[in-house]
mmCIF file of C-alpha atoms and ligand atoms in Angstrom:
data_model
loop_
_atom_site.group_PDB
_atom_site.id
_atom_site.type_symbol
_atom_site.label_atom_id
_atom_site.label_comp_id
_atom_site.label_asym_id
_atom_site.label_seq_id
_atom_site.Cartn_x
_atom_site.Cartn_y
_atom_site.Cartn_z
ATOM 1 C CA MET A 1 0.134 -0.060 0.180
ATOM 2 C CA MET A 2 1.272 3.481 -0.829
ATOM 3 C CA LEU A 3 0.058 6.574 1.317
ATOM 4 C CA THR A 4 0.654 10.126 0.846
ATOM 5 C CA ASP A 5 0.805 12.543 3.731
ATOM 6 C CA PRO A 6 -1.086 15.520 2.543
ATOM 7 C CA ALA A 7 1.094 18.086 5.057
ATOM 8 C CA THR A 8 4.396 16.865 3.604
ATOM 9 C CA THR A 9 3.666 15.056 0.378
ATOM 10 C CA ARG A 10 5.993 12.295 1.388
ATOM 11 C CA ARG A 11 5.204 8.997 0.492
ATOM 12 C CA LEU A 12 4.892 6.020 2.884
ATOM 13 C CA TYR A 13 5.121 2.415 1.483
ATOM 14 C CA GLY A 14 3.898 -0.725 3.214
ATOM 15 C CA ARG A 15 1.135 -1.751 5.338
ATOM 16 C CA ARG A 16 -0.906 0.420 7.678
ATOM 17 C CA THR A 17 -3.348 -2.087 8.926
ATOM 18 C CA GLY A 18 -3.471 -5.910 9.621
ATOM 19 C CA HIS A 19 -5.602 -8.078 11.917
ATOM 20 C CA LYS A 20 -8.953 -7.124 13.506
ATOM 21 C CA LEU A 21 -8.284 -6.065 17.163
ATOM 22 C CA ARG A 22 -9.199 -8.126 19.946
ATOM 23 C CA GLN A 23 -11.063 -6.694 22.982
ATOM 24 C CA GLY A 24 -7.879 -6.110 25.180
ATOM 25 C CA GLN A 25 -6.069 -4.798 22.356
ATOM 26 C CA ALA A 26 -8.841 -2.432 21.485
ATOM 27 C CA ALA A 27 -8.893 -1.259 25.095
ATOM 28 C CA LEU A 28 -5.154 -0.579 25.005
ATOM 29 C CA MET A 29 -5.646 1.689 21.992
ATOM 30 C CA GLU A 30 -8.418 3.644 23.199
ATOM 31 C CA GLU A 31 -6.494 4.063 26.863
ATOM 32 C CA LEU A 32 -2.958 3.708 26.627
ATOM 33 C CA LEU A 33 -2.122 4.890 23.220
ATOM 34 C CA PRO A 34 -3.861 8.603 23.666
ATOM 35 C CA GLN A 35 -1.294 9.031 26.915
ATOM 36 C CA LEU A 36 1.784 8.029 24.906
ATOM 37 C CA THR A 37 0.878 9.544 21.527
ATOM 38 C CA LEU A 38 3.216 12.378 20.614
ATOM 39 C CA PRO A 39 1.921 16.112 20.897
ATOM 40 C CA ASP A 40 0.112 16.856 17.554
ATOM 41 C CA ALA A 41 2.405 19.693 16.760
ATOM 42 C CA GLY A 42 5.254 21.733 17.764
ATOM 43 C CA SER A 43 8.902 21.228 18.567
ATOM 44 C CA LEU A 44 9.780 17.734 20.422
ATOM 45 C CA ASP A 45 11.944 17.485 23.508
ATOM 46 C CA SER A 46 12.660 15.629 26.517
ATOM 47 C CA GLN A 47 11.166 18.299 28.935
ATOM 48 C CA ARG A 48 7.884 18.270 26.668
ATOM 49 C CA LEU A 49 7.770 14.413 26.454
ATOM 50 C CA PHE A 50 8.993 12.989 29.826
ATOM 51 C CA GLY A 51 9.267 16.452 32.242
ATOM 52 C CA ASP A 52 13.130 16.357 32.324
ATOM 53 C CA ASP A 53 16.179 16.450 30.706
ATOM 54 C CA ARG A 54 16.696 12.915 29.942
ATOM 55 C CA PRO A 55 18.624 11.577 26.821
ATOM 56 C CA LEU A 56 16.588 10.889 23.867
ATOM 57 C CA TRP A 57 16.508 7.895 21.514
ATOM 58 C CA LEU A 58 14.593 7.306 18.481
ATOM 59 C CA GLU A 59 13.626 3.809 16.901
ATOM 60 C CA ILE A 60 12.526 3.979 13.277
ATOM 61 C CA GLY A 61 10.025 1.242 12.325
ATOM 62 C CA PHE A 62 9.863 -0.669 15.434
ATOM 63 C CA GLY A 63 7.577 -3.603 14.081
ATOM 64 C CA ARG A 64 6.060 -5.255 17.394
ATOM 65 C CA GLY A 65 8.237 -3.251 19.672
ATOM 66 C CA GLU A 66 10.470 -6.020 21.362
ATOM 67 C CA HIS A 67 13.729 -4.213 20.899
ATOM 68 C CA MET A 68 12.221 -0.721 21.848
ATOM 69 C CA ALA A 69 10.761 -2.282 25.046
ATOM 70 C CA GLY A 70 14.055 -4.194 25.932
ATOM 71 C CA GLN A 71 16.063 -0.896 25.586
ATOM 72 C CA ALA A 72 13.346 1.183 27.494
ATOM 73 C CA LEU A 73 13.564 -1.507 30.286
ATOM 74 C CA ALA A 74 17.506 -1.816 30.581
ATOM 75 C CA ASN A 75 17.860 2.128 30.219
ATOM 76 C CA PRO A 76 15.308 3.479 32.323
ATOM 77 C CA GLN A 77 17.062 6.919 32.438
ATOM 78 C CA VAL A 78 16.583 7.387 28.720
ATOM 79 C CA GLY A 79 13.313 8.502 26.900
ATOM 80 C CA ILE A 80 12.543 6.850 23.762
ATOM 81 C CA ILE A 81 10.232 7.825 20.664
ATOM 82 C CA GLY A 82 9.107 4.811 18.593
ATOM 83 C CA ALA A 83 7.663 5.734 15.134
ATOM 84 C CA GLU A 84 5.895 3.091 13.260
ATOM 85 C CA PRO A 85 2.838 3.214 10.703
ATOM 86 C CA PHE A 86 1.883 -0.416 11.136
ATOM 87 C CA LEU A 87 -1.216 -0.661 13.555
ATOM 88 C CA ASP A 88 -0.220 -4.043 14.586
ATOM 89 C CA GLY A 89 3.096 -3.000 15.446
ATOM 90 C CA ILE A 90 1.570 -0.268 17.863
ATOM 91 C CA VAL A 91 -0.479 -2.763 19.365
ATOM 92 C CA GLY A 92 2.480 -4.740 20.098
ATOM 93 C CA ALA A 93 4.336 -2.135 21.394
ATOM 94 C CA LEU A 94 1.456 -1.115 23.684
ATOM 95 C CA MET A 95 1.421 -4.591 25.369
ATOM 96 C CA GLU A 96 5.026 -4.469 25.881
ATOM 97 C CA ILE A 97 4.942 -1.372 27.644
ATOM 98 C CA GLU A 98 1.859 -2.606 29.739
ATOM 99 C CA GLY A 99 3.110 -5.834 30.292
ATOM 100 C CA HIS A 100 6.519 -4.516 31.421
ATOM 101 C CA GLY A 101 4.886 -1.382 33.012
ATOM 102 C CA LEU A 102 7.265 0.983 31.053
ATOM 103 C CA THR A 103 7.019 4.557 31.529
ATOM 104 C CA ASN A 104 9.895 6.026 29.156
ATOM 105 C CA ILE A 105 8.359 5.392 25.672
ATOM 106 C CA ARG A 106 6.218 7.851 23.412
ATOM 107 C CA LEU A 107 4.609 6.618 20.156
ATOM 108 C CA HIS A 108 3.895 7.864 16.860
ATOM 109 C CA ASN A 109 1.804 5.875 14.599
ATOM 110 C CA GLY A 110 3.004 7.173 11.390
ATOM 111 C CA ASP A 111 6.266 7.960 9.244
ATOM 112 C CA ALA A 112 9.518 8.513 11.404
ATOM 113 C CA LEU A 113 10.543 11.312 9.064
ATOM 114 C CA ASP A 114 7.690 13.392 10.386
ATOM 115 C CA VAL A 115 9.014 12.913 13.653
ATOM 116 C CA ILE A 116 12.682 13.777 13.059
ATOM 117 C CA ASP A 117 11.142 16.936 11.395
ATOM 118 C CA ARG A 118 10.010 18.266 14.758
ATOM 119 C CA LEU A 119 13.212 17.172 16.697
ATOM 120 C CA PRO A 120 15.802 20.347 17.031
ATOM 121 C CA ASP A 121 19.231 19.839 15.827
ATOM 122 C CA ALA A 122 21.629 17.436 17.726
ATOM 123 C CA SER A 123 18.993 16.232 20.235
ATOM 124 C CA LEU A 124 19.095 12.437 19.944
ATOM 125 C CA ASP A 125 21.706 10.191 21.737
ATOM 126 C CA ARG A 126 20.596 7.178 19.595
ATOM 127 C CA VAL A 127 18.814 6.361 16.409
ATOM 128 C CA PHE A 128 17.748 2.498 15.616
ATOM 129 C CA LEU A 129 16.758 1.211 12.260
ATOM 130 C CA LEU A 130 16.557 -2.540 12.539
ATOM 131 C CA HIS A 131 15.527 -4.802 9.617
ATOM 132 C CA PRO A 132 14.050 -1.817 7.609
ATOM 133 C CA ASP A 133 12.019 -2.846 4.539
ATOM 134 C CA PRO A 134 14.663 -3.900 2.043
ATOM 135 C CA TRP A 135 12.957 -3.103 -1.331
ATOM 136 C CA PRO A 136 15.353 -4.985 -3.185
ATOM 137 C CA LYS A 137 14.211 -4.463 -6.623
ATOM 138 C CA VAL A 138 16.831 -1.862 -8.299
ATOM 139 C CA ARG A 139 13.704 0.374 -9.336
ATOM 140 C CA HIS A 140 12.264 0.583 -5.687
ATOM 141 C CA ALA A 141 15.797 1.446 -4.274
ATOM 142 C CA LYS A 142 14.484 5.091 -3.526
ATOM 143 C CA ARG A 143 12.083 3.587 -1.185
ATOM 144 C CA ARG A 144 15.003 2.419 0.966
ATOM 145 C CA PHE A 145 15.390 4.567 4.394
ATOM 146 C CA VAL A 146 18.974 4.362 4.067
ATOM 147 C CA ASN A 147 19.437 7.168 1.367
ATOM 148 C CA PRO A 148 20.908 10.632 1.154
ATOM 149 C CA GLY A 149 17.645 12.361 2.113
ATOM 150 C CA PRO A 150 16.783 10.612 4.979
ATOM 151 C CA LEU A 151 20.225 9.974 6.430
ATOM 152 C CA ALA A 152 21.054 13.862 6.261
ATOM 153 C CA MET A 153 18.046 14.101 8.376
ATOM 154 C CA VAL A 154 18.973 11.497 10.845
ATOM 155 C CA ALA A 155 22.460 13.294 10.748
ATOM 156 C CA ARG A 156 20.810 16.617 11.884
ATOM 157 C CA VAL A 157 19.170 15.345 14.852
ATOM 158 C CA LEU A 158 21.802 13.036 16.469
ATOM 159 C CA LYS A 159 24.393 14.833 18.553
ATOM 160 C CA PRO A 160 28.021 14.384 17.889
ATOM 161 C CA GLY A 161 29.175 11.373 19.163
ATOM 162 C CA GLY A 162 25.585 9.839 19.119
ATOM 163 C CA GLU A 163 24.944 6.593 17.724
ATOM 164 C CA PHE A 164 22.975 5.132 14.642
ATOM 165 C CA ARG A 165 22.437 1.582 14.802
ATOM 166 C CA VAL A 166 21.247 -0.110 11.466
ATOM 167 C CA GLY A 167 20.448 -3.997 11.344
ATOM 168 C CA THR A 168 19.708 -6.162 8.594
ATOM 169 C CA ASP A 169 19.548 -9.957 7.355
ATOM 170 C CA HIS A 170 19.071 -8.921 3.436
ATOM 171 C CA PRO A 171 22.284 -9.037 1.636
ATOM 172 C CA VAL A 172 21.426 -6.316 -0.882
ATOM 173 C CA TYR A 173 20.354 -3.936 1.956
ATOM 174 C CA CYS A 174 23.760 -4.880 3.595
ATOM 175 C CA ARG A 175 25.581 -3.650 0.606
ATOM 176 C CA TRP A 176 23.642 -0.767 -0.112
ATOM 177 C CA ALA A 177 23.676 0.617 3.463
ATOM 178 C CA LEU A 178 27.049 0.107 3.661
ATOM 179 C CA MET A 179 27.812 2.232 0.401
ATOM 180 C CA GLN A 180 25.458 4.904 1.290
ATOM 181 C CA MET A 181 26.747 5.243 4.867
ATOM 182 C CA ALA A 182 30.337 5.374 3.225
ATOM 183 C CA LYS A 183 29.309 8.386 1.071
ATOM 184 C CA SER A 184 27.940 10.243 4.032
ATOM 185 C CA ALA A 185 30.588 12.517 5.498
ATOM 186 C CA ASP A 186 28.355 12.828 8.898
ATOM 187 C CA PHE A 187 28.795 8.901 9.995
ATOM 188 C CA GLU A 188 31.898 6.939 10.903
ATOM 189 C CA TRP A 189 31.537 3.209 10.904
ATOM 190 C CA LEU A 190 32.464 1.875 14.328
ATOM 191 C CA ALA A 191 33.702 -1.670 13.188
ATOM 192 C CA GLU A 192 37.183 -2.804 14.120
ATOM 193 C CA THR A 193 37.036 -6.090 13.270
ATOM 194 C CA PRO A 194 34.192 -8.153 11.300
ATOM 195 C CA LEU A 195 33.033 -9.671 14.640
ATOM 196 C CA ASP A 196 31.990 -6.396 15.455
ATOM 197 C CA PHE A 197 29.282 -6.245 12.863
ATOM 198 C CA GLN A 198 28.578 -10.164 12.646
ATOM 199 C CA VAL A 199 27.742 -10.586 16.503
ATOM 200 C CA ARG A 200 24.809 -8.914 17.874
ATOM 201 C CA PRO A 201 25.978 -6.640 20.611
ATOM 202 C CA ASP A 202 24.769 -7.413 24.436
ATOM 203 C CA ASP A 203 22.795 -4.433 24.510
ATOM 204 C CA TRP A 204 21.006 -4.817 21.171
ATOM 205 C CA PRO A 205 17.811 -6.951 22.141
ATOM 206 C CA GLN A 206 16.760 -9.136 19.282
ATOM 207 C CA THR A 207 13.770 -8.253 17.180
ATOM 208 C CA ARG A 208 11.066 -10.328 15.649
ATOM 209 C CA TYR A 209 12.135 -9.937 12.226
ATOM 210 C CA GLU A 210 16.006 -10.655 13.303
ATOM 211 C CA ALA A 211 14.644 -14.163 14.933
ATOM 212 C CA LYS A 212 12.848 -15.014 11.922
ATOM 213 C CA ALA A 213 15.934 -14.179 9.691
ATOM 214 C CA ARG A 214 17.969 -16.399 12.229
ATOM 215 C CA ARG A 215 15.298 -19.328 11.832
ATOM 216 C CA LEU A 216 15.741 -19.401 8.051
ATOM 217 C CA GLY A 217 19.565 -19.396 8.603
ATOM 218 C CA HIS A 218 20.249 -15.780 7.276
ATOM 219 C CA GLU A 219 23.080 -14.233 8.301
ATOM 220 C CA VAL A 220 22.380 -10.994 10.393
ATOM 221 C CA TRP A 221 24.782 -7.855 10.034
ATOM 222 C CA TYR A 222 24.606 -5.088 13.162
ATOM 223 C CA PHE A 223 26.182 -1.655 12.035
ATOM 224 C CA ARG A 224 26.869 0.863 14.294
ATOM 225 C CA PHE A 225 27.812 4.427 13.285
ATOM 226 C CA ARG A 226 29.076 7.478 15.127
ATOM 227 C CA ARG A 227 27.904 10.907 14.253
ATOM 228 C CA ARG A 228 30.973 12.735 13.633
HETATM 229 C C1 SAM B 301 10.629 -5.267 8.042
HETATM 230 S S1 SAM B 301 9.855 -4.312 9.256
HETATM 231 C C2 SAM B 301 10.874 -4.643 10.683
HETATM 232 C C3 SAM B 301 10.375 -4.166 12.246
HETATM 233 C C4 SAM B 301 11.317 -4.566 13.088
HETATM 234 N N1 SAM B 301 12.168 -3.190 13.159
HETATM 235 C C5 SAM B 301 12.064 -5.559 13.296
HETATM 236 O O1 SAM B 301 13.133 -5.932 13.027
HETATM 237 O O2 SAM B 301 11.287 -6.811 13.751
HETATM 238 C C6 SAM B 301 10.237 -2.854 8.887
HETATM 239 C C7 SAM B 301 9.218 -1.739 9.709
HETATM 240 O O3 SAM B 301 9.459 -0.448 9.129
HETATM 241 C C8 SAM B 301 8.142 0.248 9.239
HETATM 242 N N2 SAM B 301 8.421 1.451 8.392
HETATM 243 C C9 SAM B 301 8.621 1.624 7.054
HETATM 244 N N3 SAM B 301 8.860 2.799 6.658
HETATM 245 C C10 SAM B 301 8.794 3.587 7.626
HETATM 246 C C11 SAM B 301 9.031 5.068 8.066
HETATM 247 N N4 SAM B 301 9.126 5.980 7.183
HETATM 248 N N5 SAM B 301 8.822 5.564 9.488
HETATM 249 C C12 SAM B 301 8.521 4.505 10.596
HETATM 250 N N6 SAM B 301 8.424 3.088 10.237
HETATM 251 C C13 SAM B 301 8.689 2.675 8.939
HETATM 252 C C14 SAM B 301 7.381 -0.779 8.446
HETATM 253 O O4 SAM B 301 5.691 -0.595 9.021
HETATM 254 C C15 SAM B 301 7.740 -2.136 9.401
HETATM 255 O O5 SAM B 301 7.239 -2.283 10.357
#
């Protein structure tokens, strides 16, 4: 499905809706989601979202939210913004948040680029992009998140020294991402040996897509880039 946001004329590719919600899930959407949804307009910062000056992290396309919840649980001093257009993903995240009693996540049911637009320069300490849709056909390459436009947007909002993490199990995306990142003067690849990107770091909770990739016997790559 392709959707165009009338405010930005940005195109968002992929599914937004999936299964019919069960009763408990519908209740989470009605009661918990409004408490965690980003304010409709204006600049986004820690004070506004969490009432203090905590470090802010962003997860782009969090799927069902396993990684985001794992990070929130392990880092209660951090505030995490998660952006995901897929409604089943939002439900999954709400279940994680409720199940673990998490208070340090805020959600955007839509395009992560719309969130980035509203963040001040150098306001994030970390950005996660895990198993982005690969769009493997050459004619769809412009749809991949790792492209010069979105990368410049991520670079603007990351603090110098902040980290951009990209995970993928797709060989086309792996090569593409490394090529695009190498062309960007804003990022430095942190790997020193192949093990640094072949083995999942301890502080990198597994996502659903990663688990599926492992079950299928795929190799998975874990890239960490530092904002210069
Ligand atoms: C292949 S799934 C991976 C989900 C999750 N990160 C994981 O590893 O299990 C890619 C996700 O990115 C989301 N997505 C695609 N474009 C996006 C965008 N511009 N902003 C936020 N999320 C996006 C999709 O809805 C989808 O859930």
